[in-house]
Coordinates of C-alpha atoms in Angstrom, one line a residue:
Chain A
X1 CA 49.2 -73.6 -72.0
X2 CA 49.6 -77.0 -70.5
X3 CA 46.3 -78.6 -69.7
X4 CA 45.3 -79.2 -66.1
X5 CA 44.1 -82.7 -66.9
X6 CA 45.5 -84.6 -69.8
X7 CA 44.1 -88.1 -70.3
X8 CA 45.8 -90.2 -73.0
X9 CA 44.5 -93.5 -74.4
X10 CA 42.6 -94.4 -71.2
X11 CA 41.0 -97.8 -71.2
X12 CA 39.0 -99.0 -68.2
X13 CA 37.7 -102.5 -68.1
X14 CA 35.1 -104.3 -66.0
X15 CA 34.8 -107.9 -65.4
X16 CA 31.6 -109.4 -66.8
X17 CA 31.2 -113.2 -66.2
X18 CA 35.0 -113.9 -66.0
X19 CA 35.9 -111.8 -69.1
X20 CA 37.2 -108.3 -69.0
X21 CA 35.3 -105.8 -71.2
X22 CA 36.2 -102.2 -71.8
X23 CA 33.7 -99.6 -70.6
X24 CA 36.0 -96.8 -71.8
X25 CA 38.3 -97.5 -74.8
X26 CA 41.4 -95.5 -75.4
X27 CA 40.0 -92.0 -74.9
X28 CA 42.0 -88.8 -75.0
X29 CA 40.7 -85.8 -73.0
X30 CA 42.2 -82.6 -71.9
X31 CA 40.9 -79.6 -70.0
X32 CA 42.6 -76.3 -69.3
X33 CA 42.4 -74.0 -66.3
X34 CA 39.4 -71.7 -66.4
X35 CA 37.7 -74.0 -68.9
X36 CA 34.6 -76.2 -68.7
X37 CA 34.7 -79.3 -70.7
X38 CA 31.4 -81.0 -71.1
X39 CA 31.3 -84.8 -71.6
X40 CA 28.0 -85.7 -73.2
X41 CA 26.5 -89.1 -73.9
X42 CA 23.7 -91.5 -73.1
X43 CA 23.7 -93.8 -70.1
X44 CA 26.3 -96.4 -70.5
X45 CA 28.5 -94.3 -72.8
X46 CA 31.4 -94.4 -70.2
X47 CA 31.2 -90.8 -69.0
X48 CA 31.1 -91.5 -65.3
X49 CA 33.6 -94.3 -65.6
X50 CA 36.0 -91.8 -67.2
X51 CA 35.6 -89.5 -64.2
X52 CA 35.9 -92.3 -61.6
X53 CA 39.0 -93.6 -63.4
X54 CA 40.6 -90.2 -63.2
X55 CA 40.2 -90.1 -59.4
X56 CA 40.7 -93.9 -59.1
X57 CA 37.4 -94.3 -57.4
X58 CA 36.3 -97.4 -59.3
X59 CA 35.1 -100.4 -57.4
X60 CA 38.2 -102.2 -55.9
X61 CA 37.3 -105.5 -57.4
X62 CA 35.9 -106.2 -60.9
X63 CA 37.2 -103.0 -62.4
X64 CA 40.7 -101.9 -63.7
X65 CA 42.4 -99.3 -65.7
X66 CA 44.2 -101.5 -68.2
X67 CA 45.9 -98.9 -70.5
X68 CA 46.6 -95.2 -70.9
X69 CA 47.6 -92.5 -68.6
X70 CA 45.9 -89.7 -66.6
X71 CA 48.2 -86.8 -66.6
X72 CA 47.8 -84.3 -63.8
X73 CA 50.4 -81.9 -62.4
X74 CA 53.1 -83.6 -64.3
X75 CA 52.3 -87.0 -62.9
X76 CA 50.5 -90.0 -64.2
X77 CA 47.7 -90.7 -61.7
X78 CA 47.3 -94.3 -62.8
X79 CA 50.8 -95.0 -61.5
X80 CA 50.3 -93.5 -58.0
X81 CA 49.8 -95.5 -54.8
X82 CA 46.5 -95.4 -53.0
X83 CA 48.1 -93.2 -50.3
X84 CA 49.4 -90.7 -52.9
X85 CA 46.0 -90.7 -54.5
X86 CA 44.3 -89.9 -51.2
X87 CA 46.5 -86.8 -51.0
X88 CA 45.2 -85.7 -54.4
X89 CA 41.5 -86.5 -53.9
X90 CA 39.6 -83.7 -52.5
X91 CA 42.7 -81.5 -52.5
X92 CA 43.8 -81.0 -56.1
X93 CA 41.0 -82.8 -57.7
X94 CA 37.4 -82.8 -56.3
X95 CA 34.3 -84.6 -57.5
X96 CA 30.6 -83.9 -57.2
X97 CA 28.2 -86.7 -57.7
X98 CA 24.8 -87.1 -59.3
X99 CA 22.7 -88.0 -56.2
X100 CA 22.7 -85.2 -53.6
X101 CA 20.2 -87.2 -51.6
X102 CA 22.5 -90.1 -50.9
X103 CA 25.9 -88.7 -51.4
X104 CA 26.1 -87.0 -48.0
X105 CA 26.7 -88.9 -44.7
X106 CA 23.4 -88.9 -42.8
X107 CA 25.1 -89.1 -39.4
X108 CA 27.5 -86.1 -39.8
X109 CA 26.6 -82.5 -39.8
X110 CA 26.9 -80.7 -43.1
X111 CA 29.6 -78.4 -41.5
X112 CA 31.7 -81.4 -40.3
X113 CA 31.5 -82.9 -43.8
X114 CA 32.7 -79.7 -45.4
X115 CA 35.4 -79.2 -42.8
X116 CA 36.7 -82.8 -43.1
X117 CA 38.7 -82.1 -46.3
X118 CA 40.2 -79.0 -44.7
X119 CA 41.3 -81.1 -41.7
X120 CA 42.8 -83.7 -43.9
X121 CA 44.6 -81.7 -46.5
X122 CA 45.1 -78.2 -45.0
X123 CA 45.9 -79.2 -41.5
X124 CA 43.5 -76.6 -40.1
X125 CA 42.4 -76.7 -36.5
X126 CA 38.8 -77.6 -35.8
X127 CA 37.7 -74.1 -35.2
X128 CA 39.4 -72.8 -38.3
X129 CA 37.9 -75.5 -40.4
X130 CA 34.4 -74.9 -38.9
X131 CA 34.8 -71.2 -39.7
X132 CA 35.9 -71.9 -43.2
X133 CA 33.0 -74.4 -43.6
X134 CA 30.6 -71.6 -42.7
X135 CA 32.2 -69.3 -45.3
X136 CA 32.0 -72.0 -48.0
X137 CA 28.3 -72.6 -47.3
X138 CA 27.8 -68.8 -47.7
X139 CA 29.9 -68.9 -50.9
X140 CA 27.6 -71.6 -52.4
X141 CA 24.7 -69.4 -51.4
X142 CA 23.1 -71.5 -48.7
X143 CA 21.0 -69.0 -46.7
X144 CA 21.8 -68.5 -43.0
X145 CA 25.1 -70.5 -43.1
X146 CA 25.9 -69.9 -39.4
X147 CA 22.9 -72.0 -38.4
X148 CA 22.9 -74.4 -41.4
X149 CA 26.4 -75.5 -40.8
X150 CA 25.1 -77.5 -37.8
X151 CA 22.3 -79.1 -39.7
X152 CA 22.3 -82.7 -40.8
X153 CA 21.8 -83.6 -44.5
X154 CA 18.1 -84.6 -43.9
X155 CA 17.4 -81.1 -42.9
X156 CA 18.5 -79.8 -46.3
X157 CA 16.5 -79.8 -49.5
X158 CA 17.8 -81.5 -52.6
X159 CA 19.2 -78.2 -54.1
X160 CA 20.8 -77.3 -50.8
X161 CA 22.4 -80.7 -50.5
X162 CA 23.9 -80.3 -53.9
X163 CA 25.3 -76.9 -52.9
X164 CA 26.7 -78.5 -49.8
X165 CA 28.3 -81.1 -52.1
X166 CA 29.8 -78.3 -54.1
X167 CA 31.1 -76.7 -50.9
X168 CA 32.7 -80.0 -49.9
X169 CA 34.3 -80.3 -53.4
X170 CA 35.6 -76.7 -53.4
X171 CA 36.8 -76.6 -49.8
X172 CA 40.5 -77.2 -50.6
X173 CA 40.4 -75.0 -53.8
X174 CA 41.0 -77.9 -56.2
X175 CA 42.5 -77.2 -59.6
X176 CA 40.2 -79.6 -61.2
X177 CA 36.5 -80.3 -60.5
X178 CA 34.8 -83.4 -61.9
X179 CA 31.1 -82.9 -61.8
X180 CA 29.2 -86.0 -62.6
X181 CA 25.6 -85.0 -63.6
X182 CA 25.4 -82.6 -60.6
X183 CA 22.2 -81.1 -61.7
X184 CA 20.3 -84.1 -63.0
X185 CA 18.4 -84.8 -59.8
X186 CA 17.4 -81.2 -59.3
X187 CA 14.4 -79.0 -60.3
X188 CA 15.0 -76.9 -63.4
X189 CA 15.1 -73.6 -61.5
X190 CA 17.5 -75.0 -58.9
X191 CA 19.5 -76.6 -61.8
X192 CA 20.0 -73.1 -63.4
X193 CA 21.1 -71.7 -60.0
X194 CA 23.7 -74.5 -59.5
X195 CA 25.0 -74.1 -63.0
X196 CA 25.5 -70.4 -62.7
X197 CA 27.1 -71.0 -59.3
X198 CA 29.6 -73.4 -60.9
X199 CA 30.3 -71.0 -63.7
X200 CA 31.0 -68.1 -61.3
X201 CA 33.3 -70.3 -59.2
X202 CA 35.2 -71.5 -62.3
X203 CA 35.9 -67.9 -63.3
X204 CA 36.7 -66.6 -59.8
X205 CA 39.1 -69.4 -59.1
X206 CA 40.4 -70.3 -62.6
X207 CA 39.3 -73.9 -62.0
X208 CA 39.2 -76.5 -64.7
X209 CA 35.8 -78.3 -64.8
X210 CA 34.9 -81.6 -66.4
X211 CA 31.1 -81.5 -66.5
X212 CA 29.4 -84.8 -67.2
X213 CA 25.9 -84.7 -68.4
X214 CA 23.4 -86.3 -70.8
X215 CA 21.6 -83.0 -71.1
X216 CA 22.6 -80.9 -74.1
X217 CA 20.6 -78.0 -72.7
X218 CA 22.9 -77.9 -69.8
X219 CA 25.9 -78.2 -72.1
X220 CA 24.9 -75.1 -74.0
X221 CA 24.6 -73.2 -70.7
X222 CA 27.9 -74.1 -69.2
X223 CA 30.5 -75.6 -71.5
X224 CA 33.4 -74.1 -73.4
X225 CA 34.3 -77.3 -75.1
X226 CA 32.3 -80.5 -75.6
X227 CA 33.4 -84.2 -76.0
X228 CA 30.6 -86.5 -77.1
X229 CA 31.0 -90.0 -75.9
X230 CA 29.4 -93.1 -77.3
X231 CA 29.9 -96.7 -76.2
X232 CA 33.1 -95.9 -74.4
X233 CA 34.7 -93.8 -77.2
X234 CA 34.8 -90.1 -77.9
X235 CA 33.0 -89.7 -81.2
X236 CA 33.3 -86.0 -81.6
X237 CA 34.9 -83.1 -79.8
X238 CA 34.6 -79.4 -80.6
X239 CA 34.0 -76.0 -79.0
X240 CA 30.5 -75.6 -77.7
X241 CA 29.4 -73.2 -80.4
X242 CA 30.8 -75.3 -83.3
X243 CA 29.2 -78.5 -82.0
X244 CA 25.8 -77.0 -81.8
X245 CA 26.1 -75.1 -85.1
X246 CA 27.9 -77.8 -87.1
X247 CA 27.8 -81.3 -85.8
X248 CA 29.7 -83.8 -87.9
X249 CA 29.2 -87.2 -86.3
X250 CA 25.8 -88.8 -87.0
X251 CA 25.4 -89.5 -83.2
X252 CA 25.9 -85.9 -82.3
X253 CA 23.5 -84.8 -85.0
X254 CA 21.0 -87.4 -83.7
X255 CA 21.4 -86.2 -80.1
X256 CA 20.7 -82.6 -81.2
X257 CA 17.7 -83.6 -83.1
X258 CA 16.4 -85.5 -80.0
X259 CA 16.7 -82.3 -77.9
X260 CA 13.6 -80.3 -77.3
X261 CA 13.8 -76.7 -78.3
X262 CA 11.5 -73.8 -77.9
X263 CA 11.7 -72.7 -81.5
X264 CA 10.6 -76.1 -82.9
X265 CA 7.5 -78.2 -82.6
X266 CA 7.7 -81.2 -80.3
X267 CA 6.7 -83.4 -83.3
X268 CA 10.0 -82.6 -85.0
X269 CA 11.9 -84.4 -82.2
X270 CA 13.6 -87.5 -83.5
X271 CA 14.4 -90.1 -80.9
X272 CA 17.5 -92.3 -81.7
X273 CA 16.3 -95.8 -82.3
X274 CA 17.9 -98.6 -80.2
X275 CA 20.2 -98.2 -77.3
X276 CA 24.0 -98.1 -76.4
X277 CA 25.4 -101.6 -76.9
X278 CA 26.4 -103.3 -73.6
X279 CA 30.1 -103.4 -72.9
X280 CA 30.3 -107.1 -73.6
X281 CA 28.6 -106.7 -77.0
X282 CA 30.3 -103.9 -78.8
X283 CA 30.4 -104.2 -82.6
X284 CA 33.8 -104.6 -84.2
X285 CA 33.7 -101.7 -86.6
X286 CA 32.1 -98.3 -85.9
X287 CA 30.2 -98.7 -82.6
X288 CA 27.5 -96.4 -83.7
X289 CA 26.9 -98.2 -87.1
X290 CA 23.9 -100.3 -85.9
X291 CA 21.9 -97.1 -85.1
X292 CA 23.3 -94.9 -87.8
X293 CA 21.3 -93.4 -90.8
X294 CA 24.4 -92.9 -92.9
X295 CA 25.9 -96.3 -92.6
X296 CA 28.3 -97.4 -95.5
X297 CA 30.2 -100.6 -96.1
X298 CA 33.4 -98.9 -94.9
X299 CA 31.8 -98.6 -91.5
X300 CA 32.8 -102.2 -90.9
X301 CA 36.3 -101.0 -90.1
X302 CA 36.8 -99.2 -86.8
X303 CA 37.2 -95.5 -87.5
X304 CA 39.6 -93.2 -85.7
X305 CA 39.1 -89.7 -84.5
X306 CA 40.1 -87.3 -87.3
X307 CA 40.4 -83.5 -87.4
X308 CA 37.6 -82.0 -89.4
X309 CA 38.7 -78.4 -89.2
X310 CA 40.1 -76.2 -86.4
X311 CA 39.9 -77.9 -83.0
X312 CA 37.0 -80.0 -84.3
X313 CA 37.5 -83.8 -84.4
X314 CA 35.0 -86.6 -85.3
X315 CA 35.1 -90.3 -85.5
X316 CA 33.3 -90.8 -88.8
X317 CA 35.0 -91.1 -92.2
X318 CA 31.6 -91.0 -94.0
X319 CA 30.7 -87.6 -92.7
X320 CA 34.2 -86.1 -92.1
X321 CA 34.1 -84.6 -95.6
X322 CA 31.0 -82.7 -94.7
X323 CA 32.8 -81.2 -91.8
X324 CA 35.8 -80.1 -93.9
X325 CA 33.5 -78.6 -96.5
X326 CA 31.8 -76.5 -93.9
Chain B
X1 CA 12.2 -87.0 -25.2
X2 CA 10.4 -87.3 -21.8
X3 CA 7.1 -87.3 -23.6
X4 CA 8.3 -90.0 -25.9
X5 CA 9.5 -92.2 -22.9
X6 CA 6.1 -91.7 -21.2
X7 CA 4.3 -92.6 -24.4
X8 CA 6.4 -95.7 -24.9
X9 CA 5.8 -96.7 -21.3
X10 CA 2.1 -96.4 -21.7
X11 CA 2.3 -98.5 -24.9
X12 CA 4.0 -101.1 -22.8
X13 CA 0.9 -101.6 -20.6
X14 CA -1.1 -103.7 -23.1
X15 CA 2.1 -105.8 -23.8
X16 CA 2.5 -106.2 -20.1
X17 CA -1.1 -107.2 -19.6
X18 CA -1.0 -109.8 -22.4
X19 CA 2.2 -111.1 -20.9
X20 CA 0.7 -111.4 -17.4
X21 CA -2.3 -113.3 -18.7
X22 CA 0.0 -115.7 -20.5
X23 CA 2.1 -116.2 -17.4
X24 CA -1.1 -116.9 -15.4
X25 CA -2.4 -119.4 -17.8
X26 CA 1.0 -121.1 -18.4
X27 CA 1.7 -121.6 -14.7
X28 CA -1.7 -123.2 -14.2
X29 CA -1.1 -125.5 -17.2
X30 CA 1.9 -127.1 -15.5
X31 CA 0.7 -130.6 -14.6
X32 CA 0.5 -131.6 -11.0
X33 CA -1.0 -130.1 -7.8
X34 CA 1.0 -127.4 -6.1
X35 CA -0.3 -128.3 -2.7
X36 CA 0.7 -132.0 -3.2
X37 CA 4.1 -131.1 -4.4
X38 CA 4.7 -128.8 -1.5
X39 CA 3.5 -131.0 1.3
X40 CA 4.4 -134.3 -0.4
X41 CA 1.9 -137.1 -1.3
X42 CA 1.7 -138.4 2.3
X43 CA -0.1 -135.2 3.5
X44 CA -3.6 -135.4 4.8
X45 CA -6.5 -134.0 2.9
X46 CA -7.2 -131.4 5.6
X47 CA -3.6 -130.1 5.4
X48 CA -3.8 -129.9 1.6
X49 CA -7.1 -128.0 1.7
X50 CA -5.7 -125.6 4.3
X51 CA -2.7 -124.9 2.1
X52 CA -4.9 -124.4 -1.0
X53 CA -7.1 -122.0 1.0
X54 CA -4.0 -120.1 2.2
X55 CA -2.6 -119.9 -1.4
X56 CA -6.0 -118.9 -2.8
X57 CA -6.1 -122.0 -5.0
X58 CA -9.6 -122.9 -3.8
X59 CA -11.0 -119.7 -5.4
X60 CA -12.7 -119.8 -8.8
X61 CA -10.2 -119.2 -11.6
X62 CA -11.4 -115.7 -12.5
X63 CA -11.1 -114.5 -8.9
X64 CA -7.6 -116.0 -8.9
X65 CA -6.8 -114.1 -12.2
X66 CA -8.1 -110.7 -10.9
X67 CA -6.2 -111.1 -7.6
X68 CA -3.1 -112.1 -9.5
X69 CA -3.4 -109.0 -11.8
X70 CA -4.0 -106.7 -8.8
X71 CA -1.0 -108.1 -6.9
X72 CA 1.3 -107.9 -9.9
X73 CA 0.4 -104.3 -10.8
X74 CA 1.0 -103.2 -7.2
X75 CA 4.4 -104.8 -7.5
X76 CA 3.5 -107.5 -5.0
X77 CA 4.9 -110.7 -6.5
X78 CA 3.9 -112.8 -3.5
X79 CA 5.9 -115.1 -1.3
X80 CA 7.9 -118.0 -2.6
X81 CA 6.0 -121.2 -1.8
X82 CA 9.1 -123.2 -1.1
X83 CA 11.3 -120.7 0.8
X84 CA 8.6 -118.6 2.4
X85 CA 10.4 -115.4 1.6
X86 CA 9.0 -112.7 -0.7
X87 CA 9.7 -113.3 -4.4
X88 CA 11.1 -109.8 -4.8
X89 CA 13.8 -110.4 -2.1
X90 CA 14.6 -113.8 -3.7
X91 CA 15.1 -112.1 -7.0
X92 CA 17.0 -109.1 -5.7
X93 CA 19.4 -111.4 -4.0
X94 CA 20.5 -113.1 -7.2
X95 CA 19.7 -110.5 -9.8
X96 CA 23.2 -108.8 -9.6
X97 CA 24.8 -112.1 -10.7
X98 CA 22.7 -112.4 -13.7
X99 CA 23.1 -108.7 -14.6
X100 CA 26.8 -109.0 -14.2
X101 CA 26.9 -112.1 -16.5
X102 CA 24.7 -110.6 -19.2
X103 CA 26.6 -107.3 -19.1
X104 CA 29.9 -109.0 -19.3
X105 CA 28.6 -111.1 -22.3
X106 CA 27.4 -108.0 -24.0
X107 CA 30.7 -106.3 -23.5
X108 CA 32.6 -109.3 -24.9
X109 CA 30.1 -109.5 -27.8
X110 CA 30.5 -105.8 -28.7
X111 CA 34.2 -105.8 -28.2
X112 CA 34.9 -108.7 -30.5
X113 CA 31.8 -108.7 -32.7
X114 CA 32.1 -105.2 -34.0
X115 CA 35.7 -105.4 -35.2
X116 CA 35.3 -109.0 -36.5
X117 CA 32.2 -108.1 -38.5
X118 CA 33.9 -105.0 -39.9
X119 CA 37.0 -107.0 -40.7
X120 CA 34.9 -109.6 -42.5
X121 CA 33.0 -106.9 -44.5
X122 CA 36.3 -105.2 -45.6
X123 CA 37.7 -108.5 -46.8
X124 CA 34.4 -109.6 -48.4
X125 CA 34.7 -113.0 -50.2
X126 CA 38.3 -113.4 -49.3
X127 CA 39.7 -115.8 -46.7
X128 CA 39.4 -113.5 -43.7
X129 CA 35.7 -113.2 -44.5
X130 CA 35.2 -116.9 -45.0
X131 CA 37.0 -117.7 -41.7
X132 CA 35.0 -115.2 -39.7
X133 CA 31.8 -116.4 -41.3
X134 CA 32.6 -120.0 -40.5
X135 CA 33.5 -119.2 -36.9
X136 CA 30.4 -117.1 -36.3
X137 CA 28.1 -119.7 -37.8
X138 CA 29.7 -122.4 -35.6
X139 CA 29.2 -120.1 -32.6
X140 CA 25.5 -119.6 -33.5
X141 CA 24.7 -123.2 -34.2
X142 CA 26.3 -124.4 -30.9
X143 CA 23.7 -124.6 -28.1
X144 CA 25.0 -122.6 -25.1
X145 CA 24.9 -125.5 -22.7
X146 CA 27.0 -127.7 -25.0
X147 CA 29.7 -125.0 -25.5
X148 CA 29.6 -124.4 -21.8
X149 CA 30.2 -128.0 -20.9
X150 CA 33.1 -128.1 -23.5
X151 CA 34.6 -125.0 -22.0
X152 CA 34.4 -126.4 -18.5
X153 CA 36.1 -129.6 -19.7
X154 CA 38.9 -127.6 -21.5
X155 CA 39.7 -124.8 -19.1
X156 CA 38.5 -126.1 -15.7
X157 CA 39.0 -129.9 -15.9
X158 CA 41.9 -130.4 -18.2
X159 CA 43.9 -127.2 -18.1
X160 CA 42.7 -126.3 -14.5
X161 CA 43.1 -122.6 -15.2
X162 CA 39.7 -121.6 -14.0
X163 CA 37.2 -123.0 -11.4
X164 CA 34.5 -125.5 -12.3
X165 CA 32.0 -124.0 -9.9
X166 CA 31.4 -120.2 -10.2
X167 CA 29.9 -119.5 -6.8
X168 CA 30.0 -116.2 -5.1
X169 CA 33.1 -114.7 -3.6
X170 CA 33.9 -111.5 -1.8
X171 CA 37.5 -111.5 -3.2
X172 CA 37.4 -109.4 -6.4
X173 CA 40.1 -111.6 -8.2
X174 CA 38.3 -114.8 -7.4
X175 CA 35.1 -113.2 -8.3
X176 CA 36.5 -112.3 -11.8
X177 CA 37.9 -115.8 -12.2
X178 CA 34.5 -117.2 -11.4
X179 CA 32.8 -114.9 -13.9
X180 CA 35.3 -115.6 -16.7
X181 CA 34.1 -118.9 -18.1
X182 CA 30.3 -118.3 -17.9
X183 CA 30.8 -114.8 -19.4
X184 CA 33.1 -116.1 -22.1
X185 CA 30.6 -118.8 -23.0
X186 CA 27.7 -116.4 -23.2
X187 CA 30.0 -113.8 -24.8
X188 CA 31.0 -116.0 -27.6
X189 CA 27.4 -116.6 -28.6
X190 CA 27.0 -112.8 -28.5
X191 CA 30.2 -112.3 -30.5
X192 CA 29.0 -114.7 -33.2
X193 CA 25.7 -112.9 -33.4
X194 CA 27.1 -109.4 -33.5
X195 CA 29.8 -110.4 -36.0
X196 CA 27.1 -111.6 -38.4
X197 CA 24.9 -108.5 -38.0
X198 CA 27.9 -106.1 -38.2
X199 CA 29.2 -107.8 -41.4
X200 CA 26.0 -107.5 -43.3
X201 CA 25.2 -104.0 -42.0
X202 CA 28.7 -102.9 -42.8
X203 CA 28.6 -104.3 -46.4
X204 CA 25.4 -102.3 -47.0
X205 CA 26.9 -99.1 -45.7
X206 CA 30.2 -99.5 -47.6
X207 CA 28.2 -99.6 -50.8
X208 CA 26.5 -96.3 -50.1
X209 CA 27.1 -93.2 -52.2
X210 CA 28.4 -91.2 -49.2
X211 CA 31.3 -93.6 -48.7
X212 CA 32.3 -92.7 -52.3
X213 CA 32.0 -89.0 -51.4
X214 CA 34.2 -89.5 -48.4
X215 CA 36.8 -91.3 -50.5
X216 CA 36.6 -88.5 -53.1
X217 CA 37.5 -86.1 -50.3
X218 CA 40.7 -88.0 -49.6
X219 CA 39.5 -89.8 -46.5
X220 CA 41.9 -92.7 -45.8
X221 CA 40.6 -96.3 -45.2
X222 CA 40.9 -96.2 -41.4
X223 CA 38.8 -93.0 -40.8
X224 CA 36.6 -94.0 -43.6
X225 CA 35.5 -97.1 -41.6
X226 CA 35.6 -95.5 -38.2
X227 CA 34.0 -92.1 -38.9
X228 CA 31.8 -92.7 -41.9
X229 CA 30.8 -96.4 -42.1
X230 CA 30.6 -97.6 -38.5
X231 CA 28.2 -95.1 -37.1
X232 CA 25.8 -95.7 -40.0
X233 CA 26.2 -99.4 -39.7
X234 CA 25.4 -99.2 -36.0
X235 CA 21.7 -98.3 -36.6
X236 CA 20.6 -101.8 -37.7
X237 CA 23.1 -103.4 -35.3
X238 CA 21.5 -101.7 -32.3
X239 CA 18.1 -102.9 -33.4
X240 CA 19.0 -106.5 -33.8
X241 CA 21.1 -106.7 -30.6
X242 CA 18.3 -105.1 -28.7
X243 CA 15.9 -107.7 -30.0
X244 CA 18.4 -110.4 -29.2
X245 CA 18.5 -109.4 -25.6
X246 CA 15.6 -111.6 -24.7
X247 CA 17.4 -114.6 -26.1
X248 CA 20.5 -113.5 -24.3
X249 CA 18.7 -113.7 -20.9
X250 CA 17.4 -117.2 -21.9
X251 CA 20.9 -118.3 -22.7
X252 CA 22.2 -116.8 -19.4
X253 CA 19.8 -119.1 -17.6
X254 CA 21.3 -122.2 -19.2
X255 CA 24.8 -120.9 -18.7
X256 CA 24.2 -120.3 -15.0
X257 CA 22.9 -123.8 -14.6
X258 CA 25.8 -125.4 -16.5
X259 CA 28.4 -123.4 -14.4
X260 CA 26.4 -123.8 -11.1
X261 CA 26.5 -120.1 -10.8
X262 CA 24.0 -118.2 -8.6
X263 CA 21.5 -116.1 -10.5
X264 CA 18.1 -116.0 -12.0
X265 CA 18.8 -119.2 -13.9
X266 CA 19.3 -121.3 -10.8
X267 CA 16.3 -119.6 -9.2
X268 CA 14.1 -120.6 -12.2
X269 CA 15.4 -124.1 -12.2
X270 CA 14.7 -124.5 -8.5
X271 CA 11.2 -122.9 -8.9
X272 CA 10.4 -125.3 -11.7
X273 CA 11.6 -128.4 -9.8
X274 CA 9.7 -127.5 -6.6
X275 CA 6.7 -126.3 -8.6
X276 CA 6.9 -122.9 -6.8
X277 CA 4.1 -121.2 -8.8
X278 CA 4.5 -117.8 -7.2
X279 CA 8.2 -117.6 -7.6
X280 CA 7.9 -118.9 -11.2
X281 CA 5.3 -116.4 -12.2
X282 CA 7.1 -113.6 -10.5
X283 CA 10.3 -114.5 -12.3
X284 CA 8.5 -114.6 -15.7
X285 CA 6.9 -111.2 -15.1
X286 CA 10.3 -109.7 -14.1
X287 CA 12.0 -111.2 -17.1
X288 CA 9.4 -110.0 -19.5
X289 CA 9.4 -106.5 -17.9
X290 CA 13.1 -106.5 -18.4
X291 CA 12.9 -107.3 -22.1
X292 CA 10.3 -104.5 -22.5
X293 CA 12.6 -102.1 -20.8
X294 CA 15.5 -103.1 -23.0
X295 CA 13.4 -102.5 -26.1
X296 CA 12.6 -99.1 -24.9
X297 CA 16.3 -98.4 -24.2
X298 CA 17.1 -99.6 -27.7
X299 CA 14.7 -97.1 -29.2
X300 CA 16.3 -94.4 -27.1
X301 CA 19.8 -95.4 -28.3
X302 CA 18.7 -94.7 -31.9
X303 CA 18.4 -91.0 -31.2
X304 CA 22.0 -91.0 -30.1
X305 CA 23.2 -92.8 -33.2
X306 CA 20.9 -91.5 -35.9
X307 CA 20.3 -87.7 -36.1
X308 CA 17.2 -88.4 -38.3
X309 CA 15.5 -89.9 -35.3
X310 CA 13.9 -87.3 -33.1
X311 CA 11.7 -87.9 -30.1
X312 CA 10.9 -84.2 -29.6
X313 CA 7.3 -84.6 -30.6

């Protein structure tokens, strides 16, 4: 099966004080139809930049995609013109953002905001689009959609706004959905509802989802496959079950140990010391080495992502053997 | 909505009262004797006393104050000391000219200021932005009467395209030609101002998350600005332009004087020169009431622009 999205060697750089520094460094990612790929990592690991690069929504100045390709529907999105990109945005690829409170236009009704994509890409009439907006609000389980469609965002709660965002994203039946921490700003109960909603929609429509999060609990609930990012690189990728059962990269292991679980005492949580190095101060060898418990002299050389069995890959020569043994 | 308007009008009463008191004090602080300036320094003492009695100037100050307040609140602005006609009729006669001028300036300001400010914001820190900023700064730092005189020199004296004196005319074309220069002068100041406000407001809005959402939907740059950014950017613009209205009226006075155009400006100048207290205080009250009214109007425009603002309760 050809993947819906196939990113190869993507490098995105930002200008910091007159120098260009990579926020995302040569990453490979692919996701198939009817599959949810979770991209996990701490703040500053390059998850959001990856998604924004895919849709080419990076700031127009001070950011650039310097290498690699973003394969979608047989085309390389990095080569398209702005006009061609705008035909893909919201139509074939949609994106949901982290902040439902600020991501909706406060001076447009929710219905108009949902209908807008339909007017642009589907050439619907206003009445058709309004009707479809109502149906979409119903589909994302907003109660009383016939009335709610005329509401403004400030009349919606946080959870409802995120549902409205999902309705906007799904309006044109995209093949790929980029969800950038869509549940982070929500209450846990609302979060669970939104996750199950996304999961249902994926199955009903055979959509491919790239789900960006820093929350491993969310990953366990929704992901088929996981890519762990650290300092702009993918350090480990595996199916969801494999990753949780048998993490290879020390960073993945540390993330799992830092995750609270009901079957363990809170004292057993191990926070990872230090933080992700800033993009202008990335170490030359293994980027995780300064925070790693297993560090060896060989870590001074930059490791590459190697298979450790099945579809499981990790960027750690020190621990790769452990993976193969398992 | 109606209740909100009523509440706002009630709230305007203390403002109005404070303003009236200030006008009363200010007018009486102007050096010189009104009776002397009206009758000339050759007038006899009896004639002066008689005039003072007729004007109520012989009364104790607090009686004068109360009479003044009572008259003002009843809408009786008195009779002009110099012309002998009622202040209201003096004002009504020239008010259309001033309103026409300020309205034309406002239209010019909005018509040019909004696109220029938006343009500058879209090309932030590139040459279109620098040029626009330089021009608007020049426009703002130029006193209205200086730019007025320069424009008169350029368009009326050297190029002879437009008249030097903008007096009244019943012919619509002549009327527009007369209006052109003063309106342009005032309008350029307004343009400079609106450009600046629009630029900064637009820059704020363009950085908002919902703009990114719109781009992610596939909205093209044109509709992105028109449909998503501009309306949100308008909220602060309306506020600031409303606040600026008082200054605009002040500038219109200077403009009218420079272009010898009939209007409140000339009336004020005349009142000042002839020390016409009643006309002067009547004018100040009317000006201030006007500014209060515009502020109320500004608040009502919010509701039209921003759905989050509701005056229902």
